[in-house]
Structure formats: C-alpha cells, structure tokens
Short mmCIF file of C-alpha atoms in Angstrom, two decimals:
data_model
loop_
_atom_site.label_atom_id
_atom_site.label_comp_id
_atom_site.label_asym_id
_atom_site.label_seq_id
_atom_site.Cartn_x
_atom_site.Cartn_y
_atom_site.Cartn_z
CA UNK A 1 4.56 -98.69 -130.02
CA UNK A 2 8.03 -98.14 -131.33
CA UNK A 3 9.91 -95.11 -132.60
CA UNK A 4 10.25 -96.92 -135.93
CA UNK A 5 6.52 -96.80 -136.45
CA UNK A 6 6.51 -93.04 -135.95
CA UNK A 7 9.19 -92.55 -138.54
CA UNK A 8 7.16 -94.36 -141.18
CA UNK A 9 4.15 -92.13 -140.62
CA UNK A 10 5.66 -88.80 -141.54
CA UNK A 11 3.80 -87.03 -144.31
CA UNK A 12 5.80 -84.79 -146.61
CA UNK A 13 4.43 -81.40 -145.74
CA UNK A 14 6.42 -79.66 -148.45
CA UNK A 15 4.78 -81.03 -151.58
CA UNK A 16 1.79 -82.94 -150.29
CA UNK A 17 3.23 -86.34 -151.14
CA UNK A 18 3.14 -88.99 -148.50
CA UNK A 19 6.37 -90.79 -147.69
CA UNK A 20 5.27 -94.26 -146.70
CA UNK A 21 3.46 -96.19 -143.95
CA UNK A 22 0.22 -94.54 -142.73
CA UNK A 23 0.84 -91.47 -144.84
CA UNK A 24 1.00 -93.54 -148.03
CA UNK A 25 -2.59 -94.55 -147.48
CA UNK A 26 -3.83 -91.04 -146.77
CA UNK A 27 -5.52 -89.81 -149.91
CA UNK A 28 -7.35 -86.64 -148.95
CA UNK A 29 -5.94 -83.50 -147.41
CA UNK A 30 -7.93 -84.20 -144.24
CA UNK A 31 -6.42 -87.66 -143.98
CA UNK A 32 -2.92 -86.29 -144.48
CA UNK A 33 -3.55 -83.77 -141.72
CA UNK A 34 -4.77 -86.55 -139.41
CA UNK A 35 -1.64 -88.57 -140.17
CA UNK A 36 0.51 -85.54 -139.46
CA UNK A 37 -1.22 -84.88 -136.14
CA UNK A 38 -0.85 -88.54 -135.19
CA UNK A 39 2.85 -88.37 -135.96
CA UNK A 40 3.14 -85.22 -133.88
CA UNK A 41 1.48 -86.94 -130.91
CA UNK A 42 3.83 -89.88 -131.30
CA UNK A 43 6.84 -87.56 -131.19
CA UNK A 44 5.52 -85.99 -128.01
CA UNK A 45 4.83 -89.34 -126.40
CA UNK A 46 8.41 -90.43 -127.15
CA UNK A 47 9.76 -87.20 -125.67
CA UNK A 48 11.08 -85.96 -128.98
CA UNK A 49 10.02 -82.40 -128.31
CA UNK A 50 12.59 -80.63 -130.46
CA UNK A 51 11.57 -82.82 -133.40
CA UNK A 52 7.91 -82.06 -132.60
CA UNK A 53 8.69 -78.34 -132.56
CA UNK A 54 10.27 -78.61 -136.00
CA UNK A 55 7.52 -80.78 -137.38
CA UNK A 56 4.66 -78.60 -136.14
CA UNK A 57 6.12 -75.75 -138.17
CA UNK A 58 5.72 -77.87 -141.28
CA UNK A 59 2.15 -78.63 -140.35
CA UNK A 60 1.50 -74.94 -139.65
CA UNK A 61 2.90 -73.95 -143.06
CA UNK A 62 0.61 -76.40 -144.82
CA UNK A 63 -2.53 -76.12 -142.66
CA UNK A 64 -2.28 -72.62 -141.12
CA UNK A 65 -6.02 -72.52 -140.30
CA UNK A 66 -6.37 -75.96 -138.76
CA UNK A 67 -7.40 -75.54 -135.14
CA UNK A 68 -5.42 -78.53 -133.81
CA UNK A 69 -2.29 -77.46 -135.65
CA UNK A 70 -2.57 -73.94 -134.24
CA UNK A 71 -3.04 -75.38 -130.75
CA UNK A 72 0.08 -77.51 -130.99
CA UNK A 73 2.09 -74.68 -132.52
CA UNK A 74 1.06 -72.52 -129.57
CA UNK A 75 1.80 -74.98 -126.77
CA UNK A 76 5.06 -76.22 -128.30
CA UNK A 77 6.61 -72.84 -129.14
CA UNK A 78 9.50 -72.05 -126.82
CA UNK A 79 8.15 -69.28 -124.56
CA UNK A 80 9.90 -66.08 -123.53
CA UNK A 81 10.79 -65.47 -119.93
CA UNK A 82 10.87 -62.04 -118.38
CA UNK A 83 11.61 -60.39 -115.04
CA UNK A 84 8.70 -58.65 -113.36
CA UNK A 85 10.07 -55.55 -111.61
CA UNK A 86 6.48 -54.34 -111.21
CA UNK A 87 5.74 -57.22 -108.81
CA UNK A 88 7.21 -56.70 -105.36
CA UNK A 89 9.23 -59.39 -103.63
CA UNK A 90 8.05 -60.76 -100.30
CA UNK A 91 9.63 -63.37 -98.10
CA UNK A 92 7.48 -66.38 -97.25
CA UNK A 93 9.68 -67.43 -94.36
CA UNK A 94 6.86 -66.84 -91.85
CA UNK A 95 4.53 -69.09 -93.81
CA UNK A 96 7.08 -71.88 -94.07
CA UNK A 97 7.94 -71.61 -90.37
CA UNK A 98 4.25 -71.87 -89.56
CA UNK A 99 4.04 -74.98 -91.72
CA UNK A 100 7.00 -76.57 -89.97
CA UNK A 101 5.43 -75.99 -86.58
CA UNK A 102 1.75 -76.60 -87.26
CA UNK A 103 1.31 -78.33 -90.61
CA UNK A 104 1.14 -81.81 -89.04
CA UNK A 105 -1.95 -80.75 -87.09
CA UNK A 106 -3.97 -80.76 -90.33
CA UNK A 107 -3.35 -84.12 -92.05
CA UNK A 108 -4.87 -84.52 -95.49
CA UNK A 109 -5.88 -80.86 -95.68
CA UNK A 110 -5.12 -78.08 -98.12
CA UNK A 111 -3.82 -75.15 -96.08
CA UNK A 112 -3.74 -71.43 -96.86
CA UNK A 113 -1.23 -69.52 -94.80
CA UNK A 114 -0.54 -65.81 -94.79
CA UNK A 115 2.28 -64.50 -92.60
CA UNK A 116 2.07 -66.49 -89.40
CA UNK A 117 -1.71 -66.96 -89.73
CA UNK A 118 -3.69 -69.98 -90.94
CA UNK A 119 -6.38 -68.59 -93.25
CA UNK A 120 -8.11 -71.84 -94.17
CA UNK A 121 -7.72 -75.61 -93.79
CA UNK A 122 -9.91 -78.17 -95.54
CA UNK A 123 -9.55 -81.41 -97.55
CA UNK A 124 -11.41 -79.60 -100.37
CA UNK A 125 -9.15 -77.11 -102.18
CA UNK A 126 -12.16 -75.19 -103.54
CA UNK A 127 -13.27 -74.45 -99.97
CA UNK A 128 -9.80 -73.23 -99.06
CA UNK A 129 -9.57 -70.99 -102.13
CA UNK A 130 -12.98 -69.45 -101.49
CA UNK A 131 -12.12 -68.70 -97.83
CA UNK A 132 -8.76 -67.27 -98.86
CA UNK A 133 -10.27 -64.81 -101.35
CA UNK A 134 -12.95 -63.87 -98.82
CA UNK A 135 -10.30 -63.13 -96.17
CA UNK A 136 -7.38 -61.79 -98.13
CA UNK A 137 -8.93 -60.36 -101.28
CA UNK A 138 -6.17 -59.84 -103.80
CA UNK A 139 -3.38 -60.67 -101.36
CA UNK A 140 -1.88 -64.07 -102.03
CA UNK A 141 -1.55 -66.87 -99.50
CA UNK A 142 0.85 -69.81 -99.58
CA UNK A 143 -1.21 -72.88 -100.50
CA UNK A 144 0.12 -76.23 -99.29
CA UNK A 145 -1.26 -79.78 -99.28
CA UNK A 146 -0.48 -81.61 -96.07
CA UNK A 147 0.06 -85.39 -96.41
CA UNK A 148 -2.04 -87.80 -94.41
CA UNK A 149 -5.64 -88.78 -93.96
CA UNK A 150 -8.12 -86.06 -92.94
CA UNK A 151 -9.43 -86.36 -89.40
CA UNK A 152 -13.13 -86.98 -89.18
CA UNK A 153 -14.99 -84.16 -87.46
CA UNK B 1 31.97 -68.05 -114.08
CA UNK B 2 30.29 -65.14 -112.30
CA UNK B 3 26.57 -64.91 -113.05
CA UNK B 4 24.01 -62.23 -112.27
CA UNK B 5 20.49 -63.11 -111.22
CA UNK B 6 17.55 -60.81 -110.78
CA UNK B 7 15.56 -62.79 -108.21
CA UNK B 8 16.19 -64.97 -105.15
CA UNK B 9 13.85 -67.17 -103.13
CA UNK B 10 14.21 -69.86 -100.52
CA UNK B 11 13.53 -73.40 -101.67
CA UNK B 12 12.59 -76.33 -99.48
CA UNK B 13 14.72 -79.49 -99.69
CA UNK B 14 13.34 -82.97 -98.98
CA UNK B 15 9.67 -82.10 -98.49
CA UNK B 16 7.26 -84.85 -97.50
CA UNK B 17 4.30 -84.58 -99.84
CA UNK B 18 1.16 -86.57 -100.49
CA UNK B 19 2.82 -88.40 -103.38
CA UNK B 20 6.21 -88.96 -101.72
CA UNK B 21 9.33 -86.99 -100.86
CA UNK B 22 10.19 -84.04 -103.10
CA UNK B 23 13.86 -83.09 -103.33
CA UNK B 24 13.52 -79.44 -104.36
CA UNK B 25 10.31 -77.47 -103.76
CA UNK B 26 10.04 -73.89 -105.05
CA UNK B 27 7.26 -71.36 -104.76
CA UNK B 28 5.43 -70.27 -107.84
CA UNK B 29 2.31 -68.43 -108.90
CA UNK B 30 0.20 -69.80 -111.72
CA UNK B 31 -2.22 -67.86 -113.91
CA UNK B 32 -3.80 -64.75 -112.46
CA UNK B 33 -4.45 -66.21 -109.01
CA UNK B 34 -2.32 -64.32 -106.44
CA UNK B 35 -1.55 -67.34 -104.23
CA UNK B 36 1.73 -69.19 -104.31
CA UNK B 37 2.00 -72.96 -104.58
CA UNK B 38 4.54 -75.56 -103.68
CA UNK B 39 6.00 -77.05 -106.82
CA UNK B 40 8.61 -79.70 -107.42
CA UNK B 41 11.42 -78.33 -109.55
CA UNK B 42 12.38 -81.20 -111.81
CA UNK B 43 14.78 -80.69 -114.69
CA UNK B 44 14.10 -84.33 -115.67
CA UNK B 45 10.40 -83.76 -116.20
CA UNK B 46 9.46 -83.16 -119.80
CA UNK B 47 6.66 -80.69 -118.98
CA UNK B 48 5.28 -78.68 -116.13
CA UNK B 49 2.41 -80.66 -114.59
CA UNK B 50 -0.72 -79.24 -113.04
CA UNK B 51 -2.59 -81.57 -110.63
CA UNK B 52 -6.36 -81.78 -111.24
CA UNK B 53 -7.42 -80.13 -107.98
CA UNK B 54 -5.20 -77.11 -108.68
CA UNK B 55 -6.32 -76.98 -112.33
CA UNK B 56 -9.93 -76.60 -111.13
CA UNK B 57 -8.94 -74.10 -108.38
CA UNK B 58 -7.28 -71.93 -111.01
CA UNK B 59 -10.55 -71.82 -112.99
CA UNK B 60 -9.67 -74.28 -115.76
CA UNK B 61 -11.66 -77.34 -116.76
CA UNK B 62 -10.20 -80.81 -116.71
CA UNK B 63 -9.76 -82.30 -120.20
CA UNK B 64 -12.34 -84.82 -121.37
CA UNK B 65 -10.18 -86.02 -124.24
CA UNK B 66 -6.51 -86.82 -124.54
CA UNK B 67 -3.84 -85.58 -126.95
CA UNK B 68 -0.68 -86.83 -125.26
CA UNK B 69 0.33 -89.66 -122.96
CA UNK B 70 2.87 -88.97 -120.24
CA UNK B 71 5.03 -91.72 -118.77
CA UNK B 72 6.13 -91.15 -115.18
CA UNK B 73 6.95 -93.05 -112.01
CA UNK B 74 3.16 -93.05 -111.37
CA UNK B 75 2.49 -94.88 -114.61
CA UNK B 76 0.88 -93.68 -117.84
CA UNK B 77 -1.42 -90.65 -117.85
CA UNK B 78 -3.47 -89.25 -120.73
CA UNK B 79 -3.98 -85.52 -120.87
CA UNK B 80 -3.55 -82.32 -122.81
CA UNK B 81 -1.03 -79.52 -123.07
CA UNK B 82 -2.11 -75.98 -122.20
CA UNK B 83 -0.39 -72.66 -121.81
CA UNK B 84 -0.68 -70.81 -118.46
CA UNK B 85 1.75 -68.18 -117.14
CA UNK B 86 4.00 -69.30 -114.29
CA UNK B 87 5.99 -66.97 -112.11
CA UNK B 88 8.78 -67.76 -109.67
CA UNK B 89 7.95 -65.67 -106.58
CA UNK B 90 10.89 -63.73 -105.17
CA UNK B 91 11.95 -63.15 -101.54
CA UNK B 92 14.37 -60.57 -102.88
CA UNK B 93 14.72 -58.85 -106.23
CA UNK B 94 12.31 -59.46 -109.09
CA UNK B 95 9.98 -62.38 -109.80
CA UNK B 96 10.53 -64.10 -113.14
CA UNK B 97 7.70 -65.20 -115.39
CA UNK B 98 7.16 -67.44 -118.40
CA UNK B 99 4.17 -68.50 -120.45
CA UNK B 100 4.63 -72.13 -119.43
CA UNK B 101 3.32 -75.25 -121.14
CA UNK B 102 1.50 -77.52 -118.66
CA UNK B 103 0.46 -81.13 -118.92
CA UNK B 104 -3.02 -81.54 -117.42
CA UNK B 105 -4.52 -84.93 -116.75
CA UNK B 106 -7.64 -85.67 -114.66
CA UNK B 107 -5.91 -88.62 -112.97
CA UNK B 108 -2.45 -87.19 -112.23
CA UNK B 109 -1.69 -88.25 -108.62
CA UNK B 110 1.58 -86.38 -108.19
CA UNK B 111 2.59 -82.87 -107.16
CA UNK B 112 2.71 -79.68 -109.18
CA UNK B 113 5.86 -79.88 -111.25
CA UNK B 114 7.93 -77.22 -112.93
CA UNK B 115 9.54 -79.15 -115.77
CA UNK B 116 12.02 -78.47 -118.50
CA UNK B 117 10.29 -77.96 -121.83
CA UNK B 118 8.28 -74.79 -122.15
CA UNK B 119 9.46 -73.55 -118.75
CA UNK B 120 12.86 -74.12 -117.08
CA UNK B 121 14.61 -74.20 -120.50
CA UNK B 122 13.80 -70.48 -120.68
CA UNK B 123 15.34 -69.39 -117.36
CA UNK B 124 18.83 -69.06 -116.02
CA UNK B 125 18.88 -70.44 -112.50
CA UNK B 126 21.16 -71.69 -109.76
CA UNK B 127 20.94 -73.24 -106.32
CA UNK B 128 22.91 -72.62 -103.16
CA UNK B 129 22.21 -75.77 -101.08
CA UNK B 130 24.12 -74.34 -98.10
CA UNK B 131 21.53 -71.57 -97.72
CA UNK B 132 18.61 -73.27 -99.53
CA UNK B 133 18.57 -70.34 -101.94
CA UNK B 134 17.17 -70.51 -105.45
CA UNK B 135 18.44 -67.78 -107.84
CA UNK B 136 16.77 -67.07 -111.15
CA UNK B 137 16.65 -64.65 -114.06
CA UNK B 138 15.14 -64.34 -117.50
CA UNK B 139 16.87 -66.20 -120.31
#
C-alpha cells in the first residue's frame, strides 16, 4: 500500500460529500463511515498519528455515537500525565542486585522478586503472578523474564 | 537549562532480554496490578507495546481481530490499541502516571515497550548515564 492511496480515500466529513477514490463510491452514511475508518487505520499504519488525531475529530463530529469512532477518539487522544505524591517511592536496588547475582540460575523463567527474596520462578507467568499475590498480597514485586530455555525438572 | 523533576529511578542499560539486548530498561507499573515490570524505553517506538503474556497477566484478553498493523524489527504484527494507565515507579520523589495507549498483539515476540505516542510525549524526562538515573515529571 502507498500513502497516495490513503490520500484518495478521505471522505469530506464536513458536508458529507466524498472527495474521490474509495469515498466517491460510498453512497450510504454507513459506507462513508467505513471509508473514514479505513482511512484512519491507514494513517495509523503509516505512522501519521498527528494526522490521525486530527481526522478522528472530524469522524467524531459527524458520527458521535459510532462505537468504533469513539474507541479511536479515546485511544488517540493525547493523555494527561500527573505526579502521584500519594504513592510512596521505594528503591528496587535489592531486587536488581538479586537479579544480577541469581537471575541466570532460572533460564527461561518469569521471576518475581521482592527485596532480596525470590517469591516465584516459573516459565508460566500466570503461575508466578498467582504465587506473588498469595505471598505478598497488595505489595508489588519486580517481575522479570529471564532469557534462555527452561530447565526440565 | 536547569530543569526540575519530581521523580527519580534507576534504569538498567544494556539488558539481555529474551528478544535481544535492550539499551534502556525502566521500571513501570501497568493497570492496577501493584508489581513493577521491566520495560524498554524507546522514543523511536510509535506506541507502548504490551506483550501477550503480560496482557493476560494484567487481566485483559488478547484481541481476536485487528485494527492496526505495526511494523517493527520483528516484522509485521496485527493488533489493537487500548488504554491502560502506566506509572513510572520512583526510587525517590513521586511516581508519574499517564493513561497510556498500548498496542496489543497476540503474536508480539518483543519486550514491553514504553513508546512515544500516548505516553512519553506527555512526560518531561532526562537521563544521567553516569549514574544510570532516570528523572521524570508530569508534562
């Protein structure tokens, strides 16, 4: 696919008229929406995110109740960052030191480390997560995937 | 040129990972799970990327359909975009959080990635390679 093809598929969201290309053949409102969504996906695939952000606003103005349009408007909107003074800081130096010293002993495993303790090690992340919650409750571990092939037991 | 940051954390340089060496690995929390994960910080990545195993571990389902195709050094991957909060954990000061946009694909073979759009573009951040320190603050 080329960027040129995407440019020819832009529907005119302002007055409902199609410009050309795919949009020119779209006769119903539903078809025009489908063309618009296809163009939006093309923009994303070609890494034209700012253009996609602008275009999704046009789609949103014309089809405010369309589920797919609302989804794209949501995921493409620039988010707001914020500091979290209510969440306390904690160094993970112990965990990373443990990994440096012992990580290689568990090839191919997901590891959960808390302080200088190994909480769980298993090739299946779900097993590691379950053991971590069982052991630590709401405390958070450092989760790390060790490269390599798991040893057979 | 002086900047103020509200949080600081160590980062790991040159980490050997399952999918190859990662230049800059930071710690982050995703969603409401209290654990922290290794994530490649990549200003050249379009989106944050959530590997399938971690997606499932966080309680999300893998997409059955596709709405976007991502091109990467691993090839082409079809997936969807979703919003999940991401927080940079702090060794000192305050963590920083954003409602990040993640690319999720059932066949993504790479690491967790914190990418530019819908995430890093909304932070101020800096690195001190001498100390392996990562400084960050809200936008």
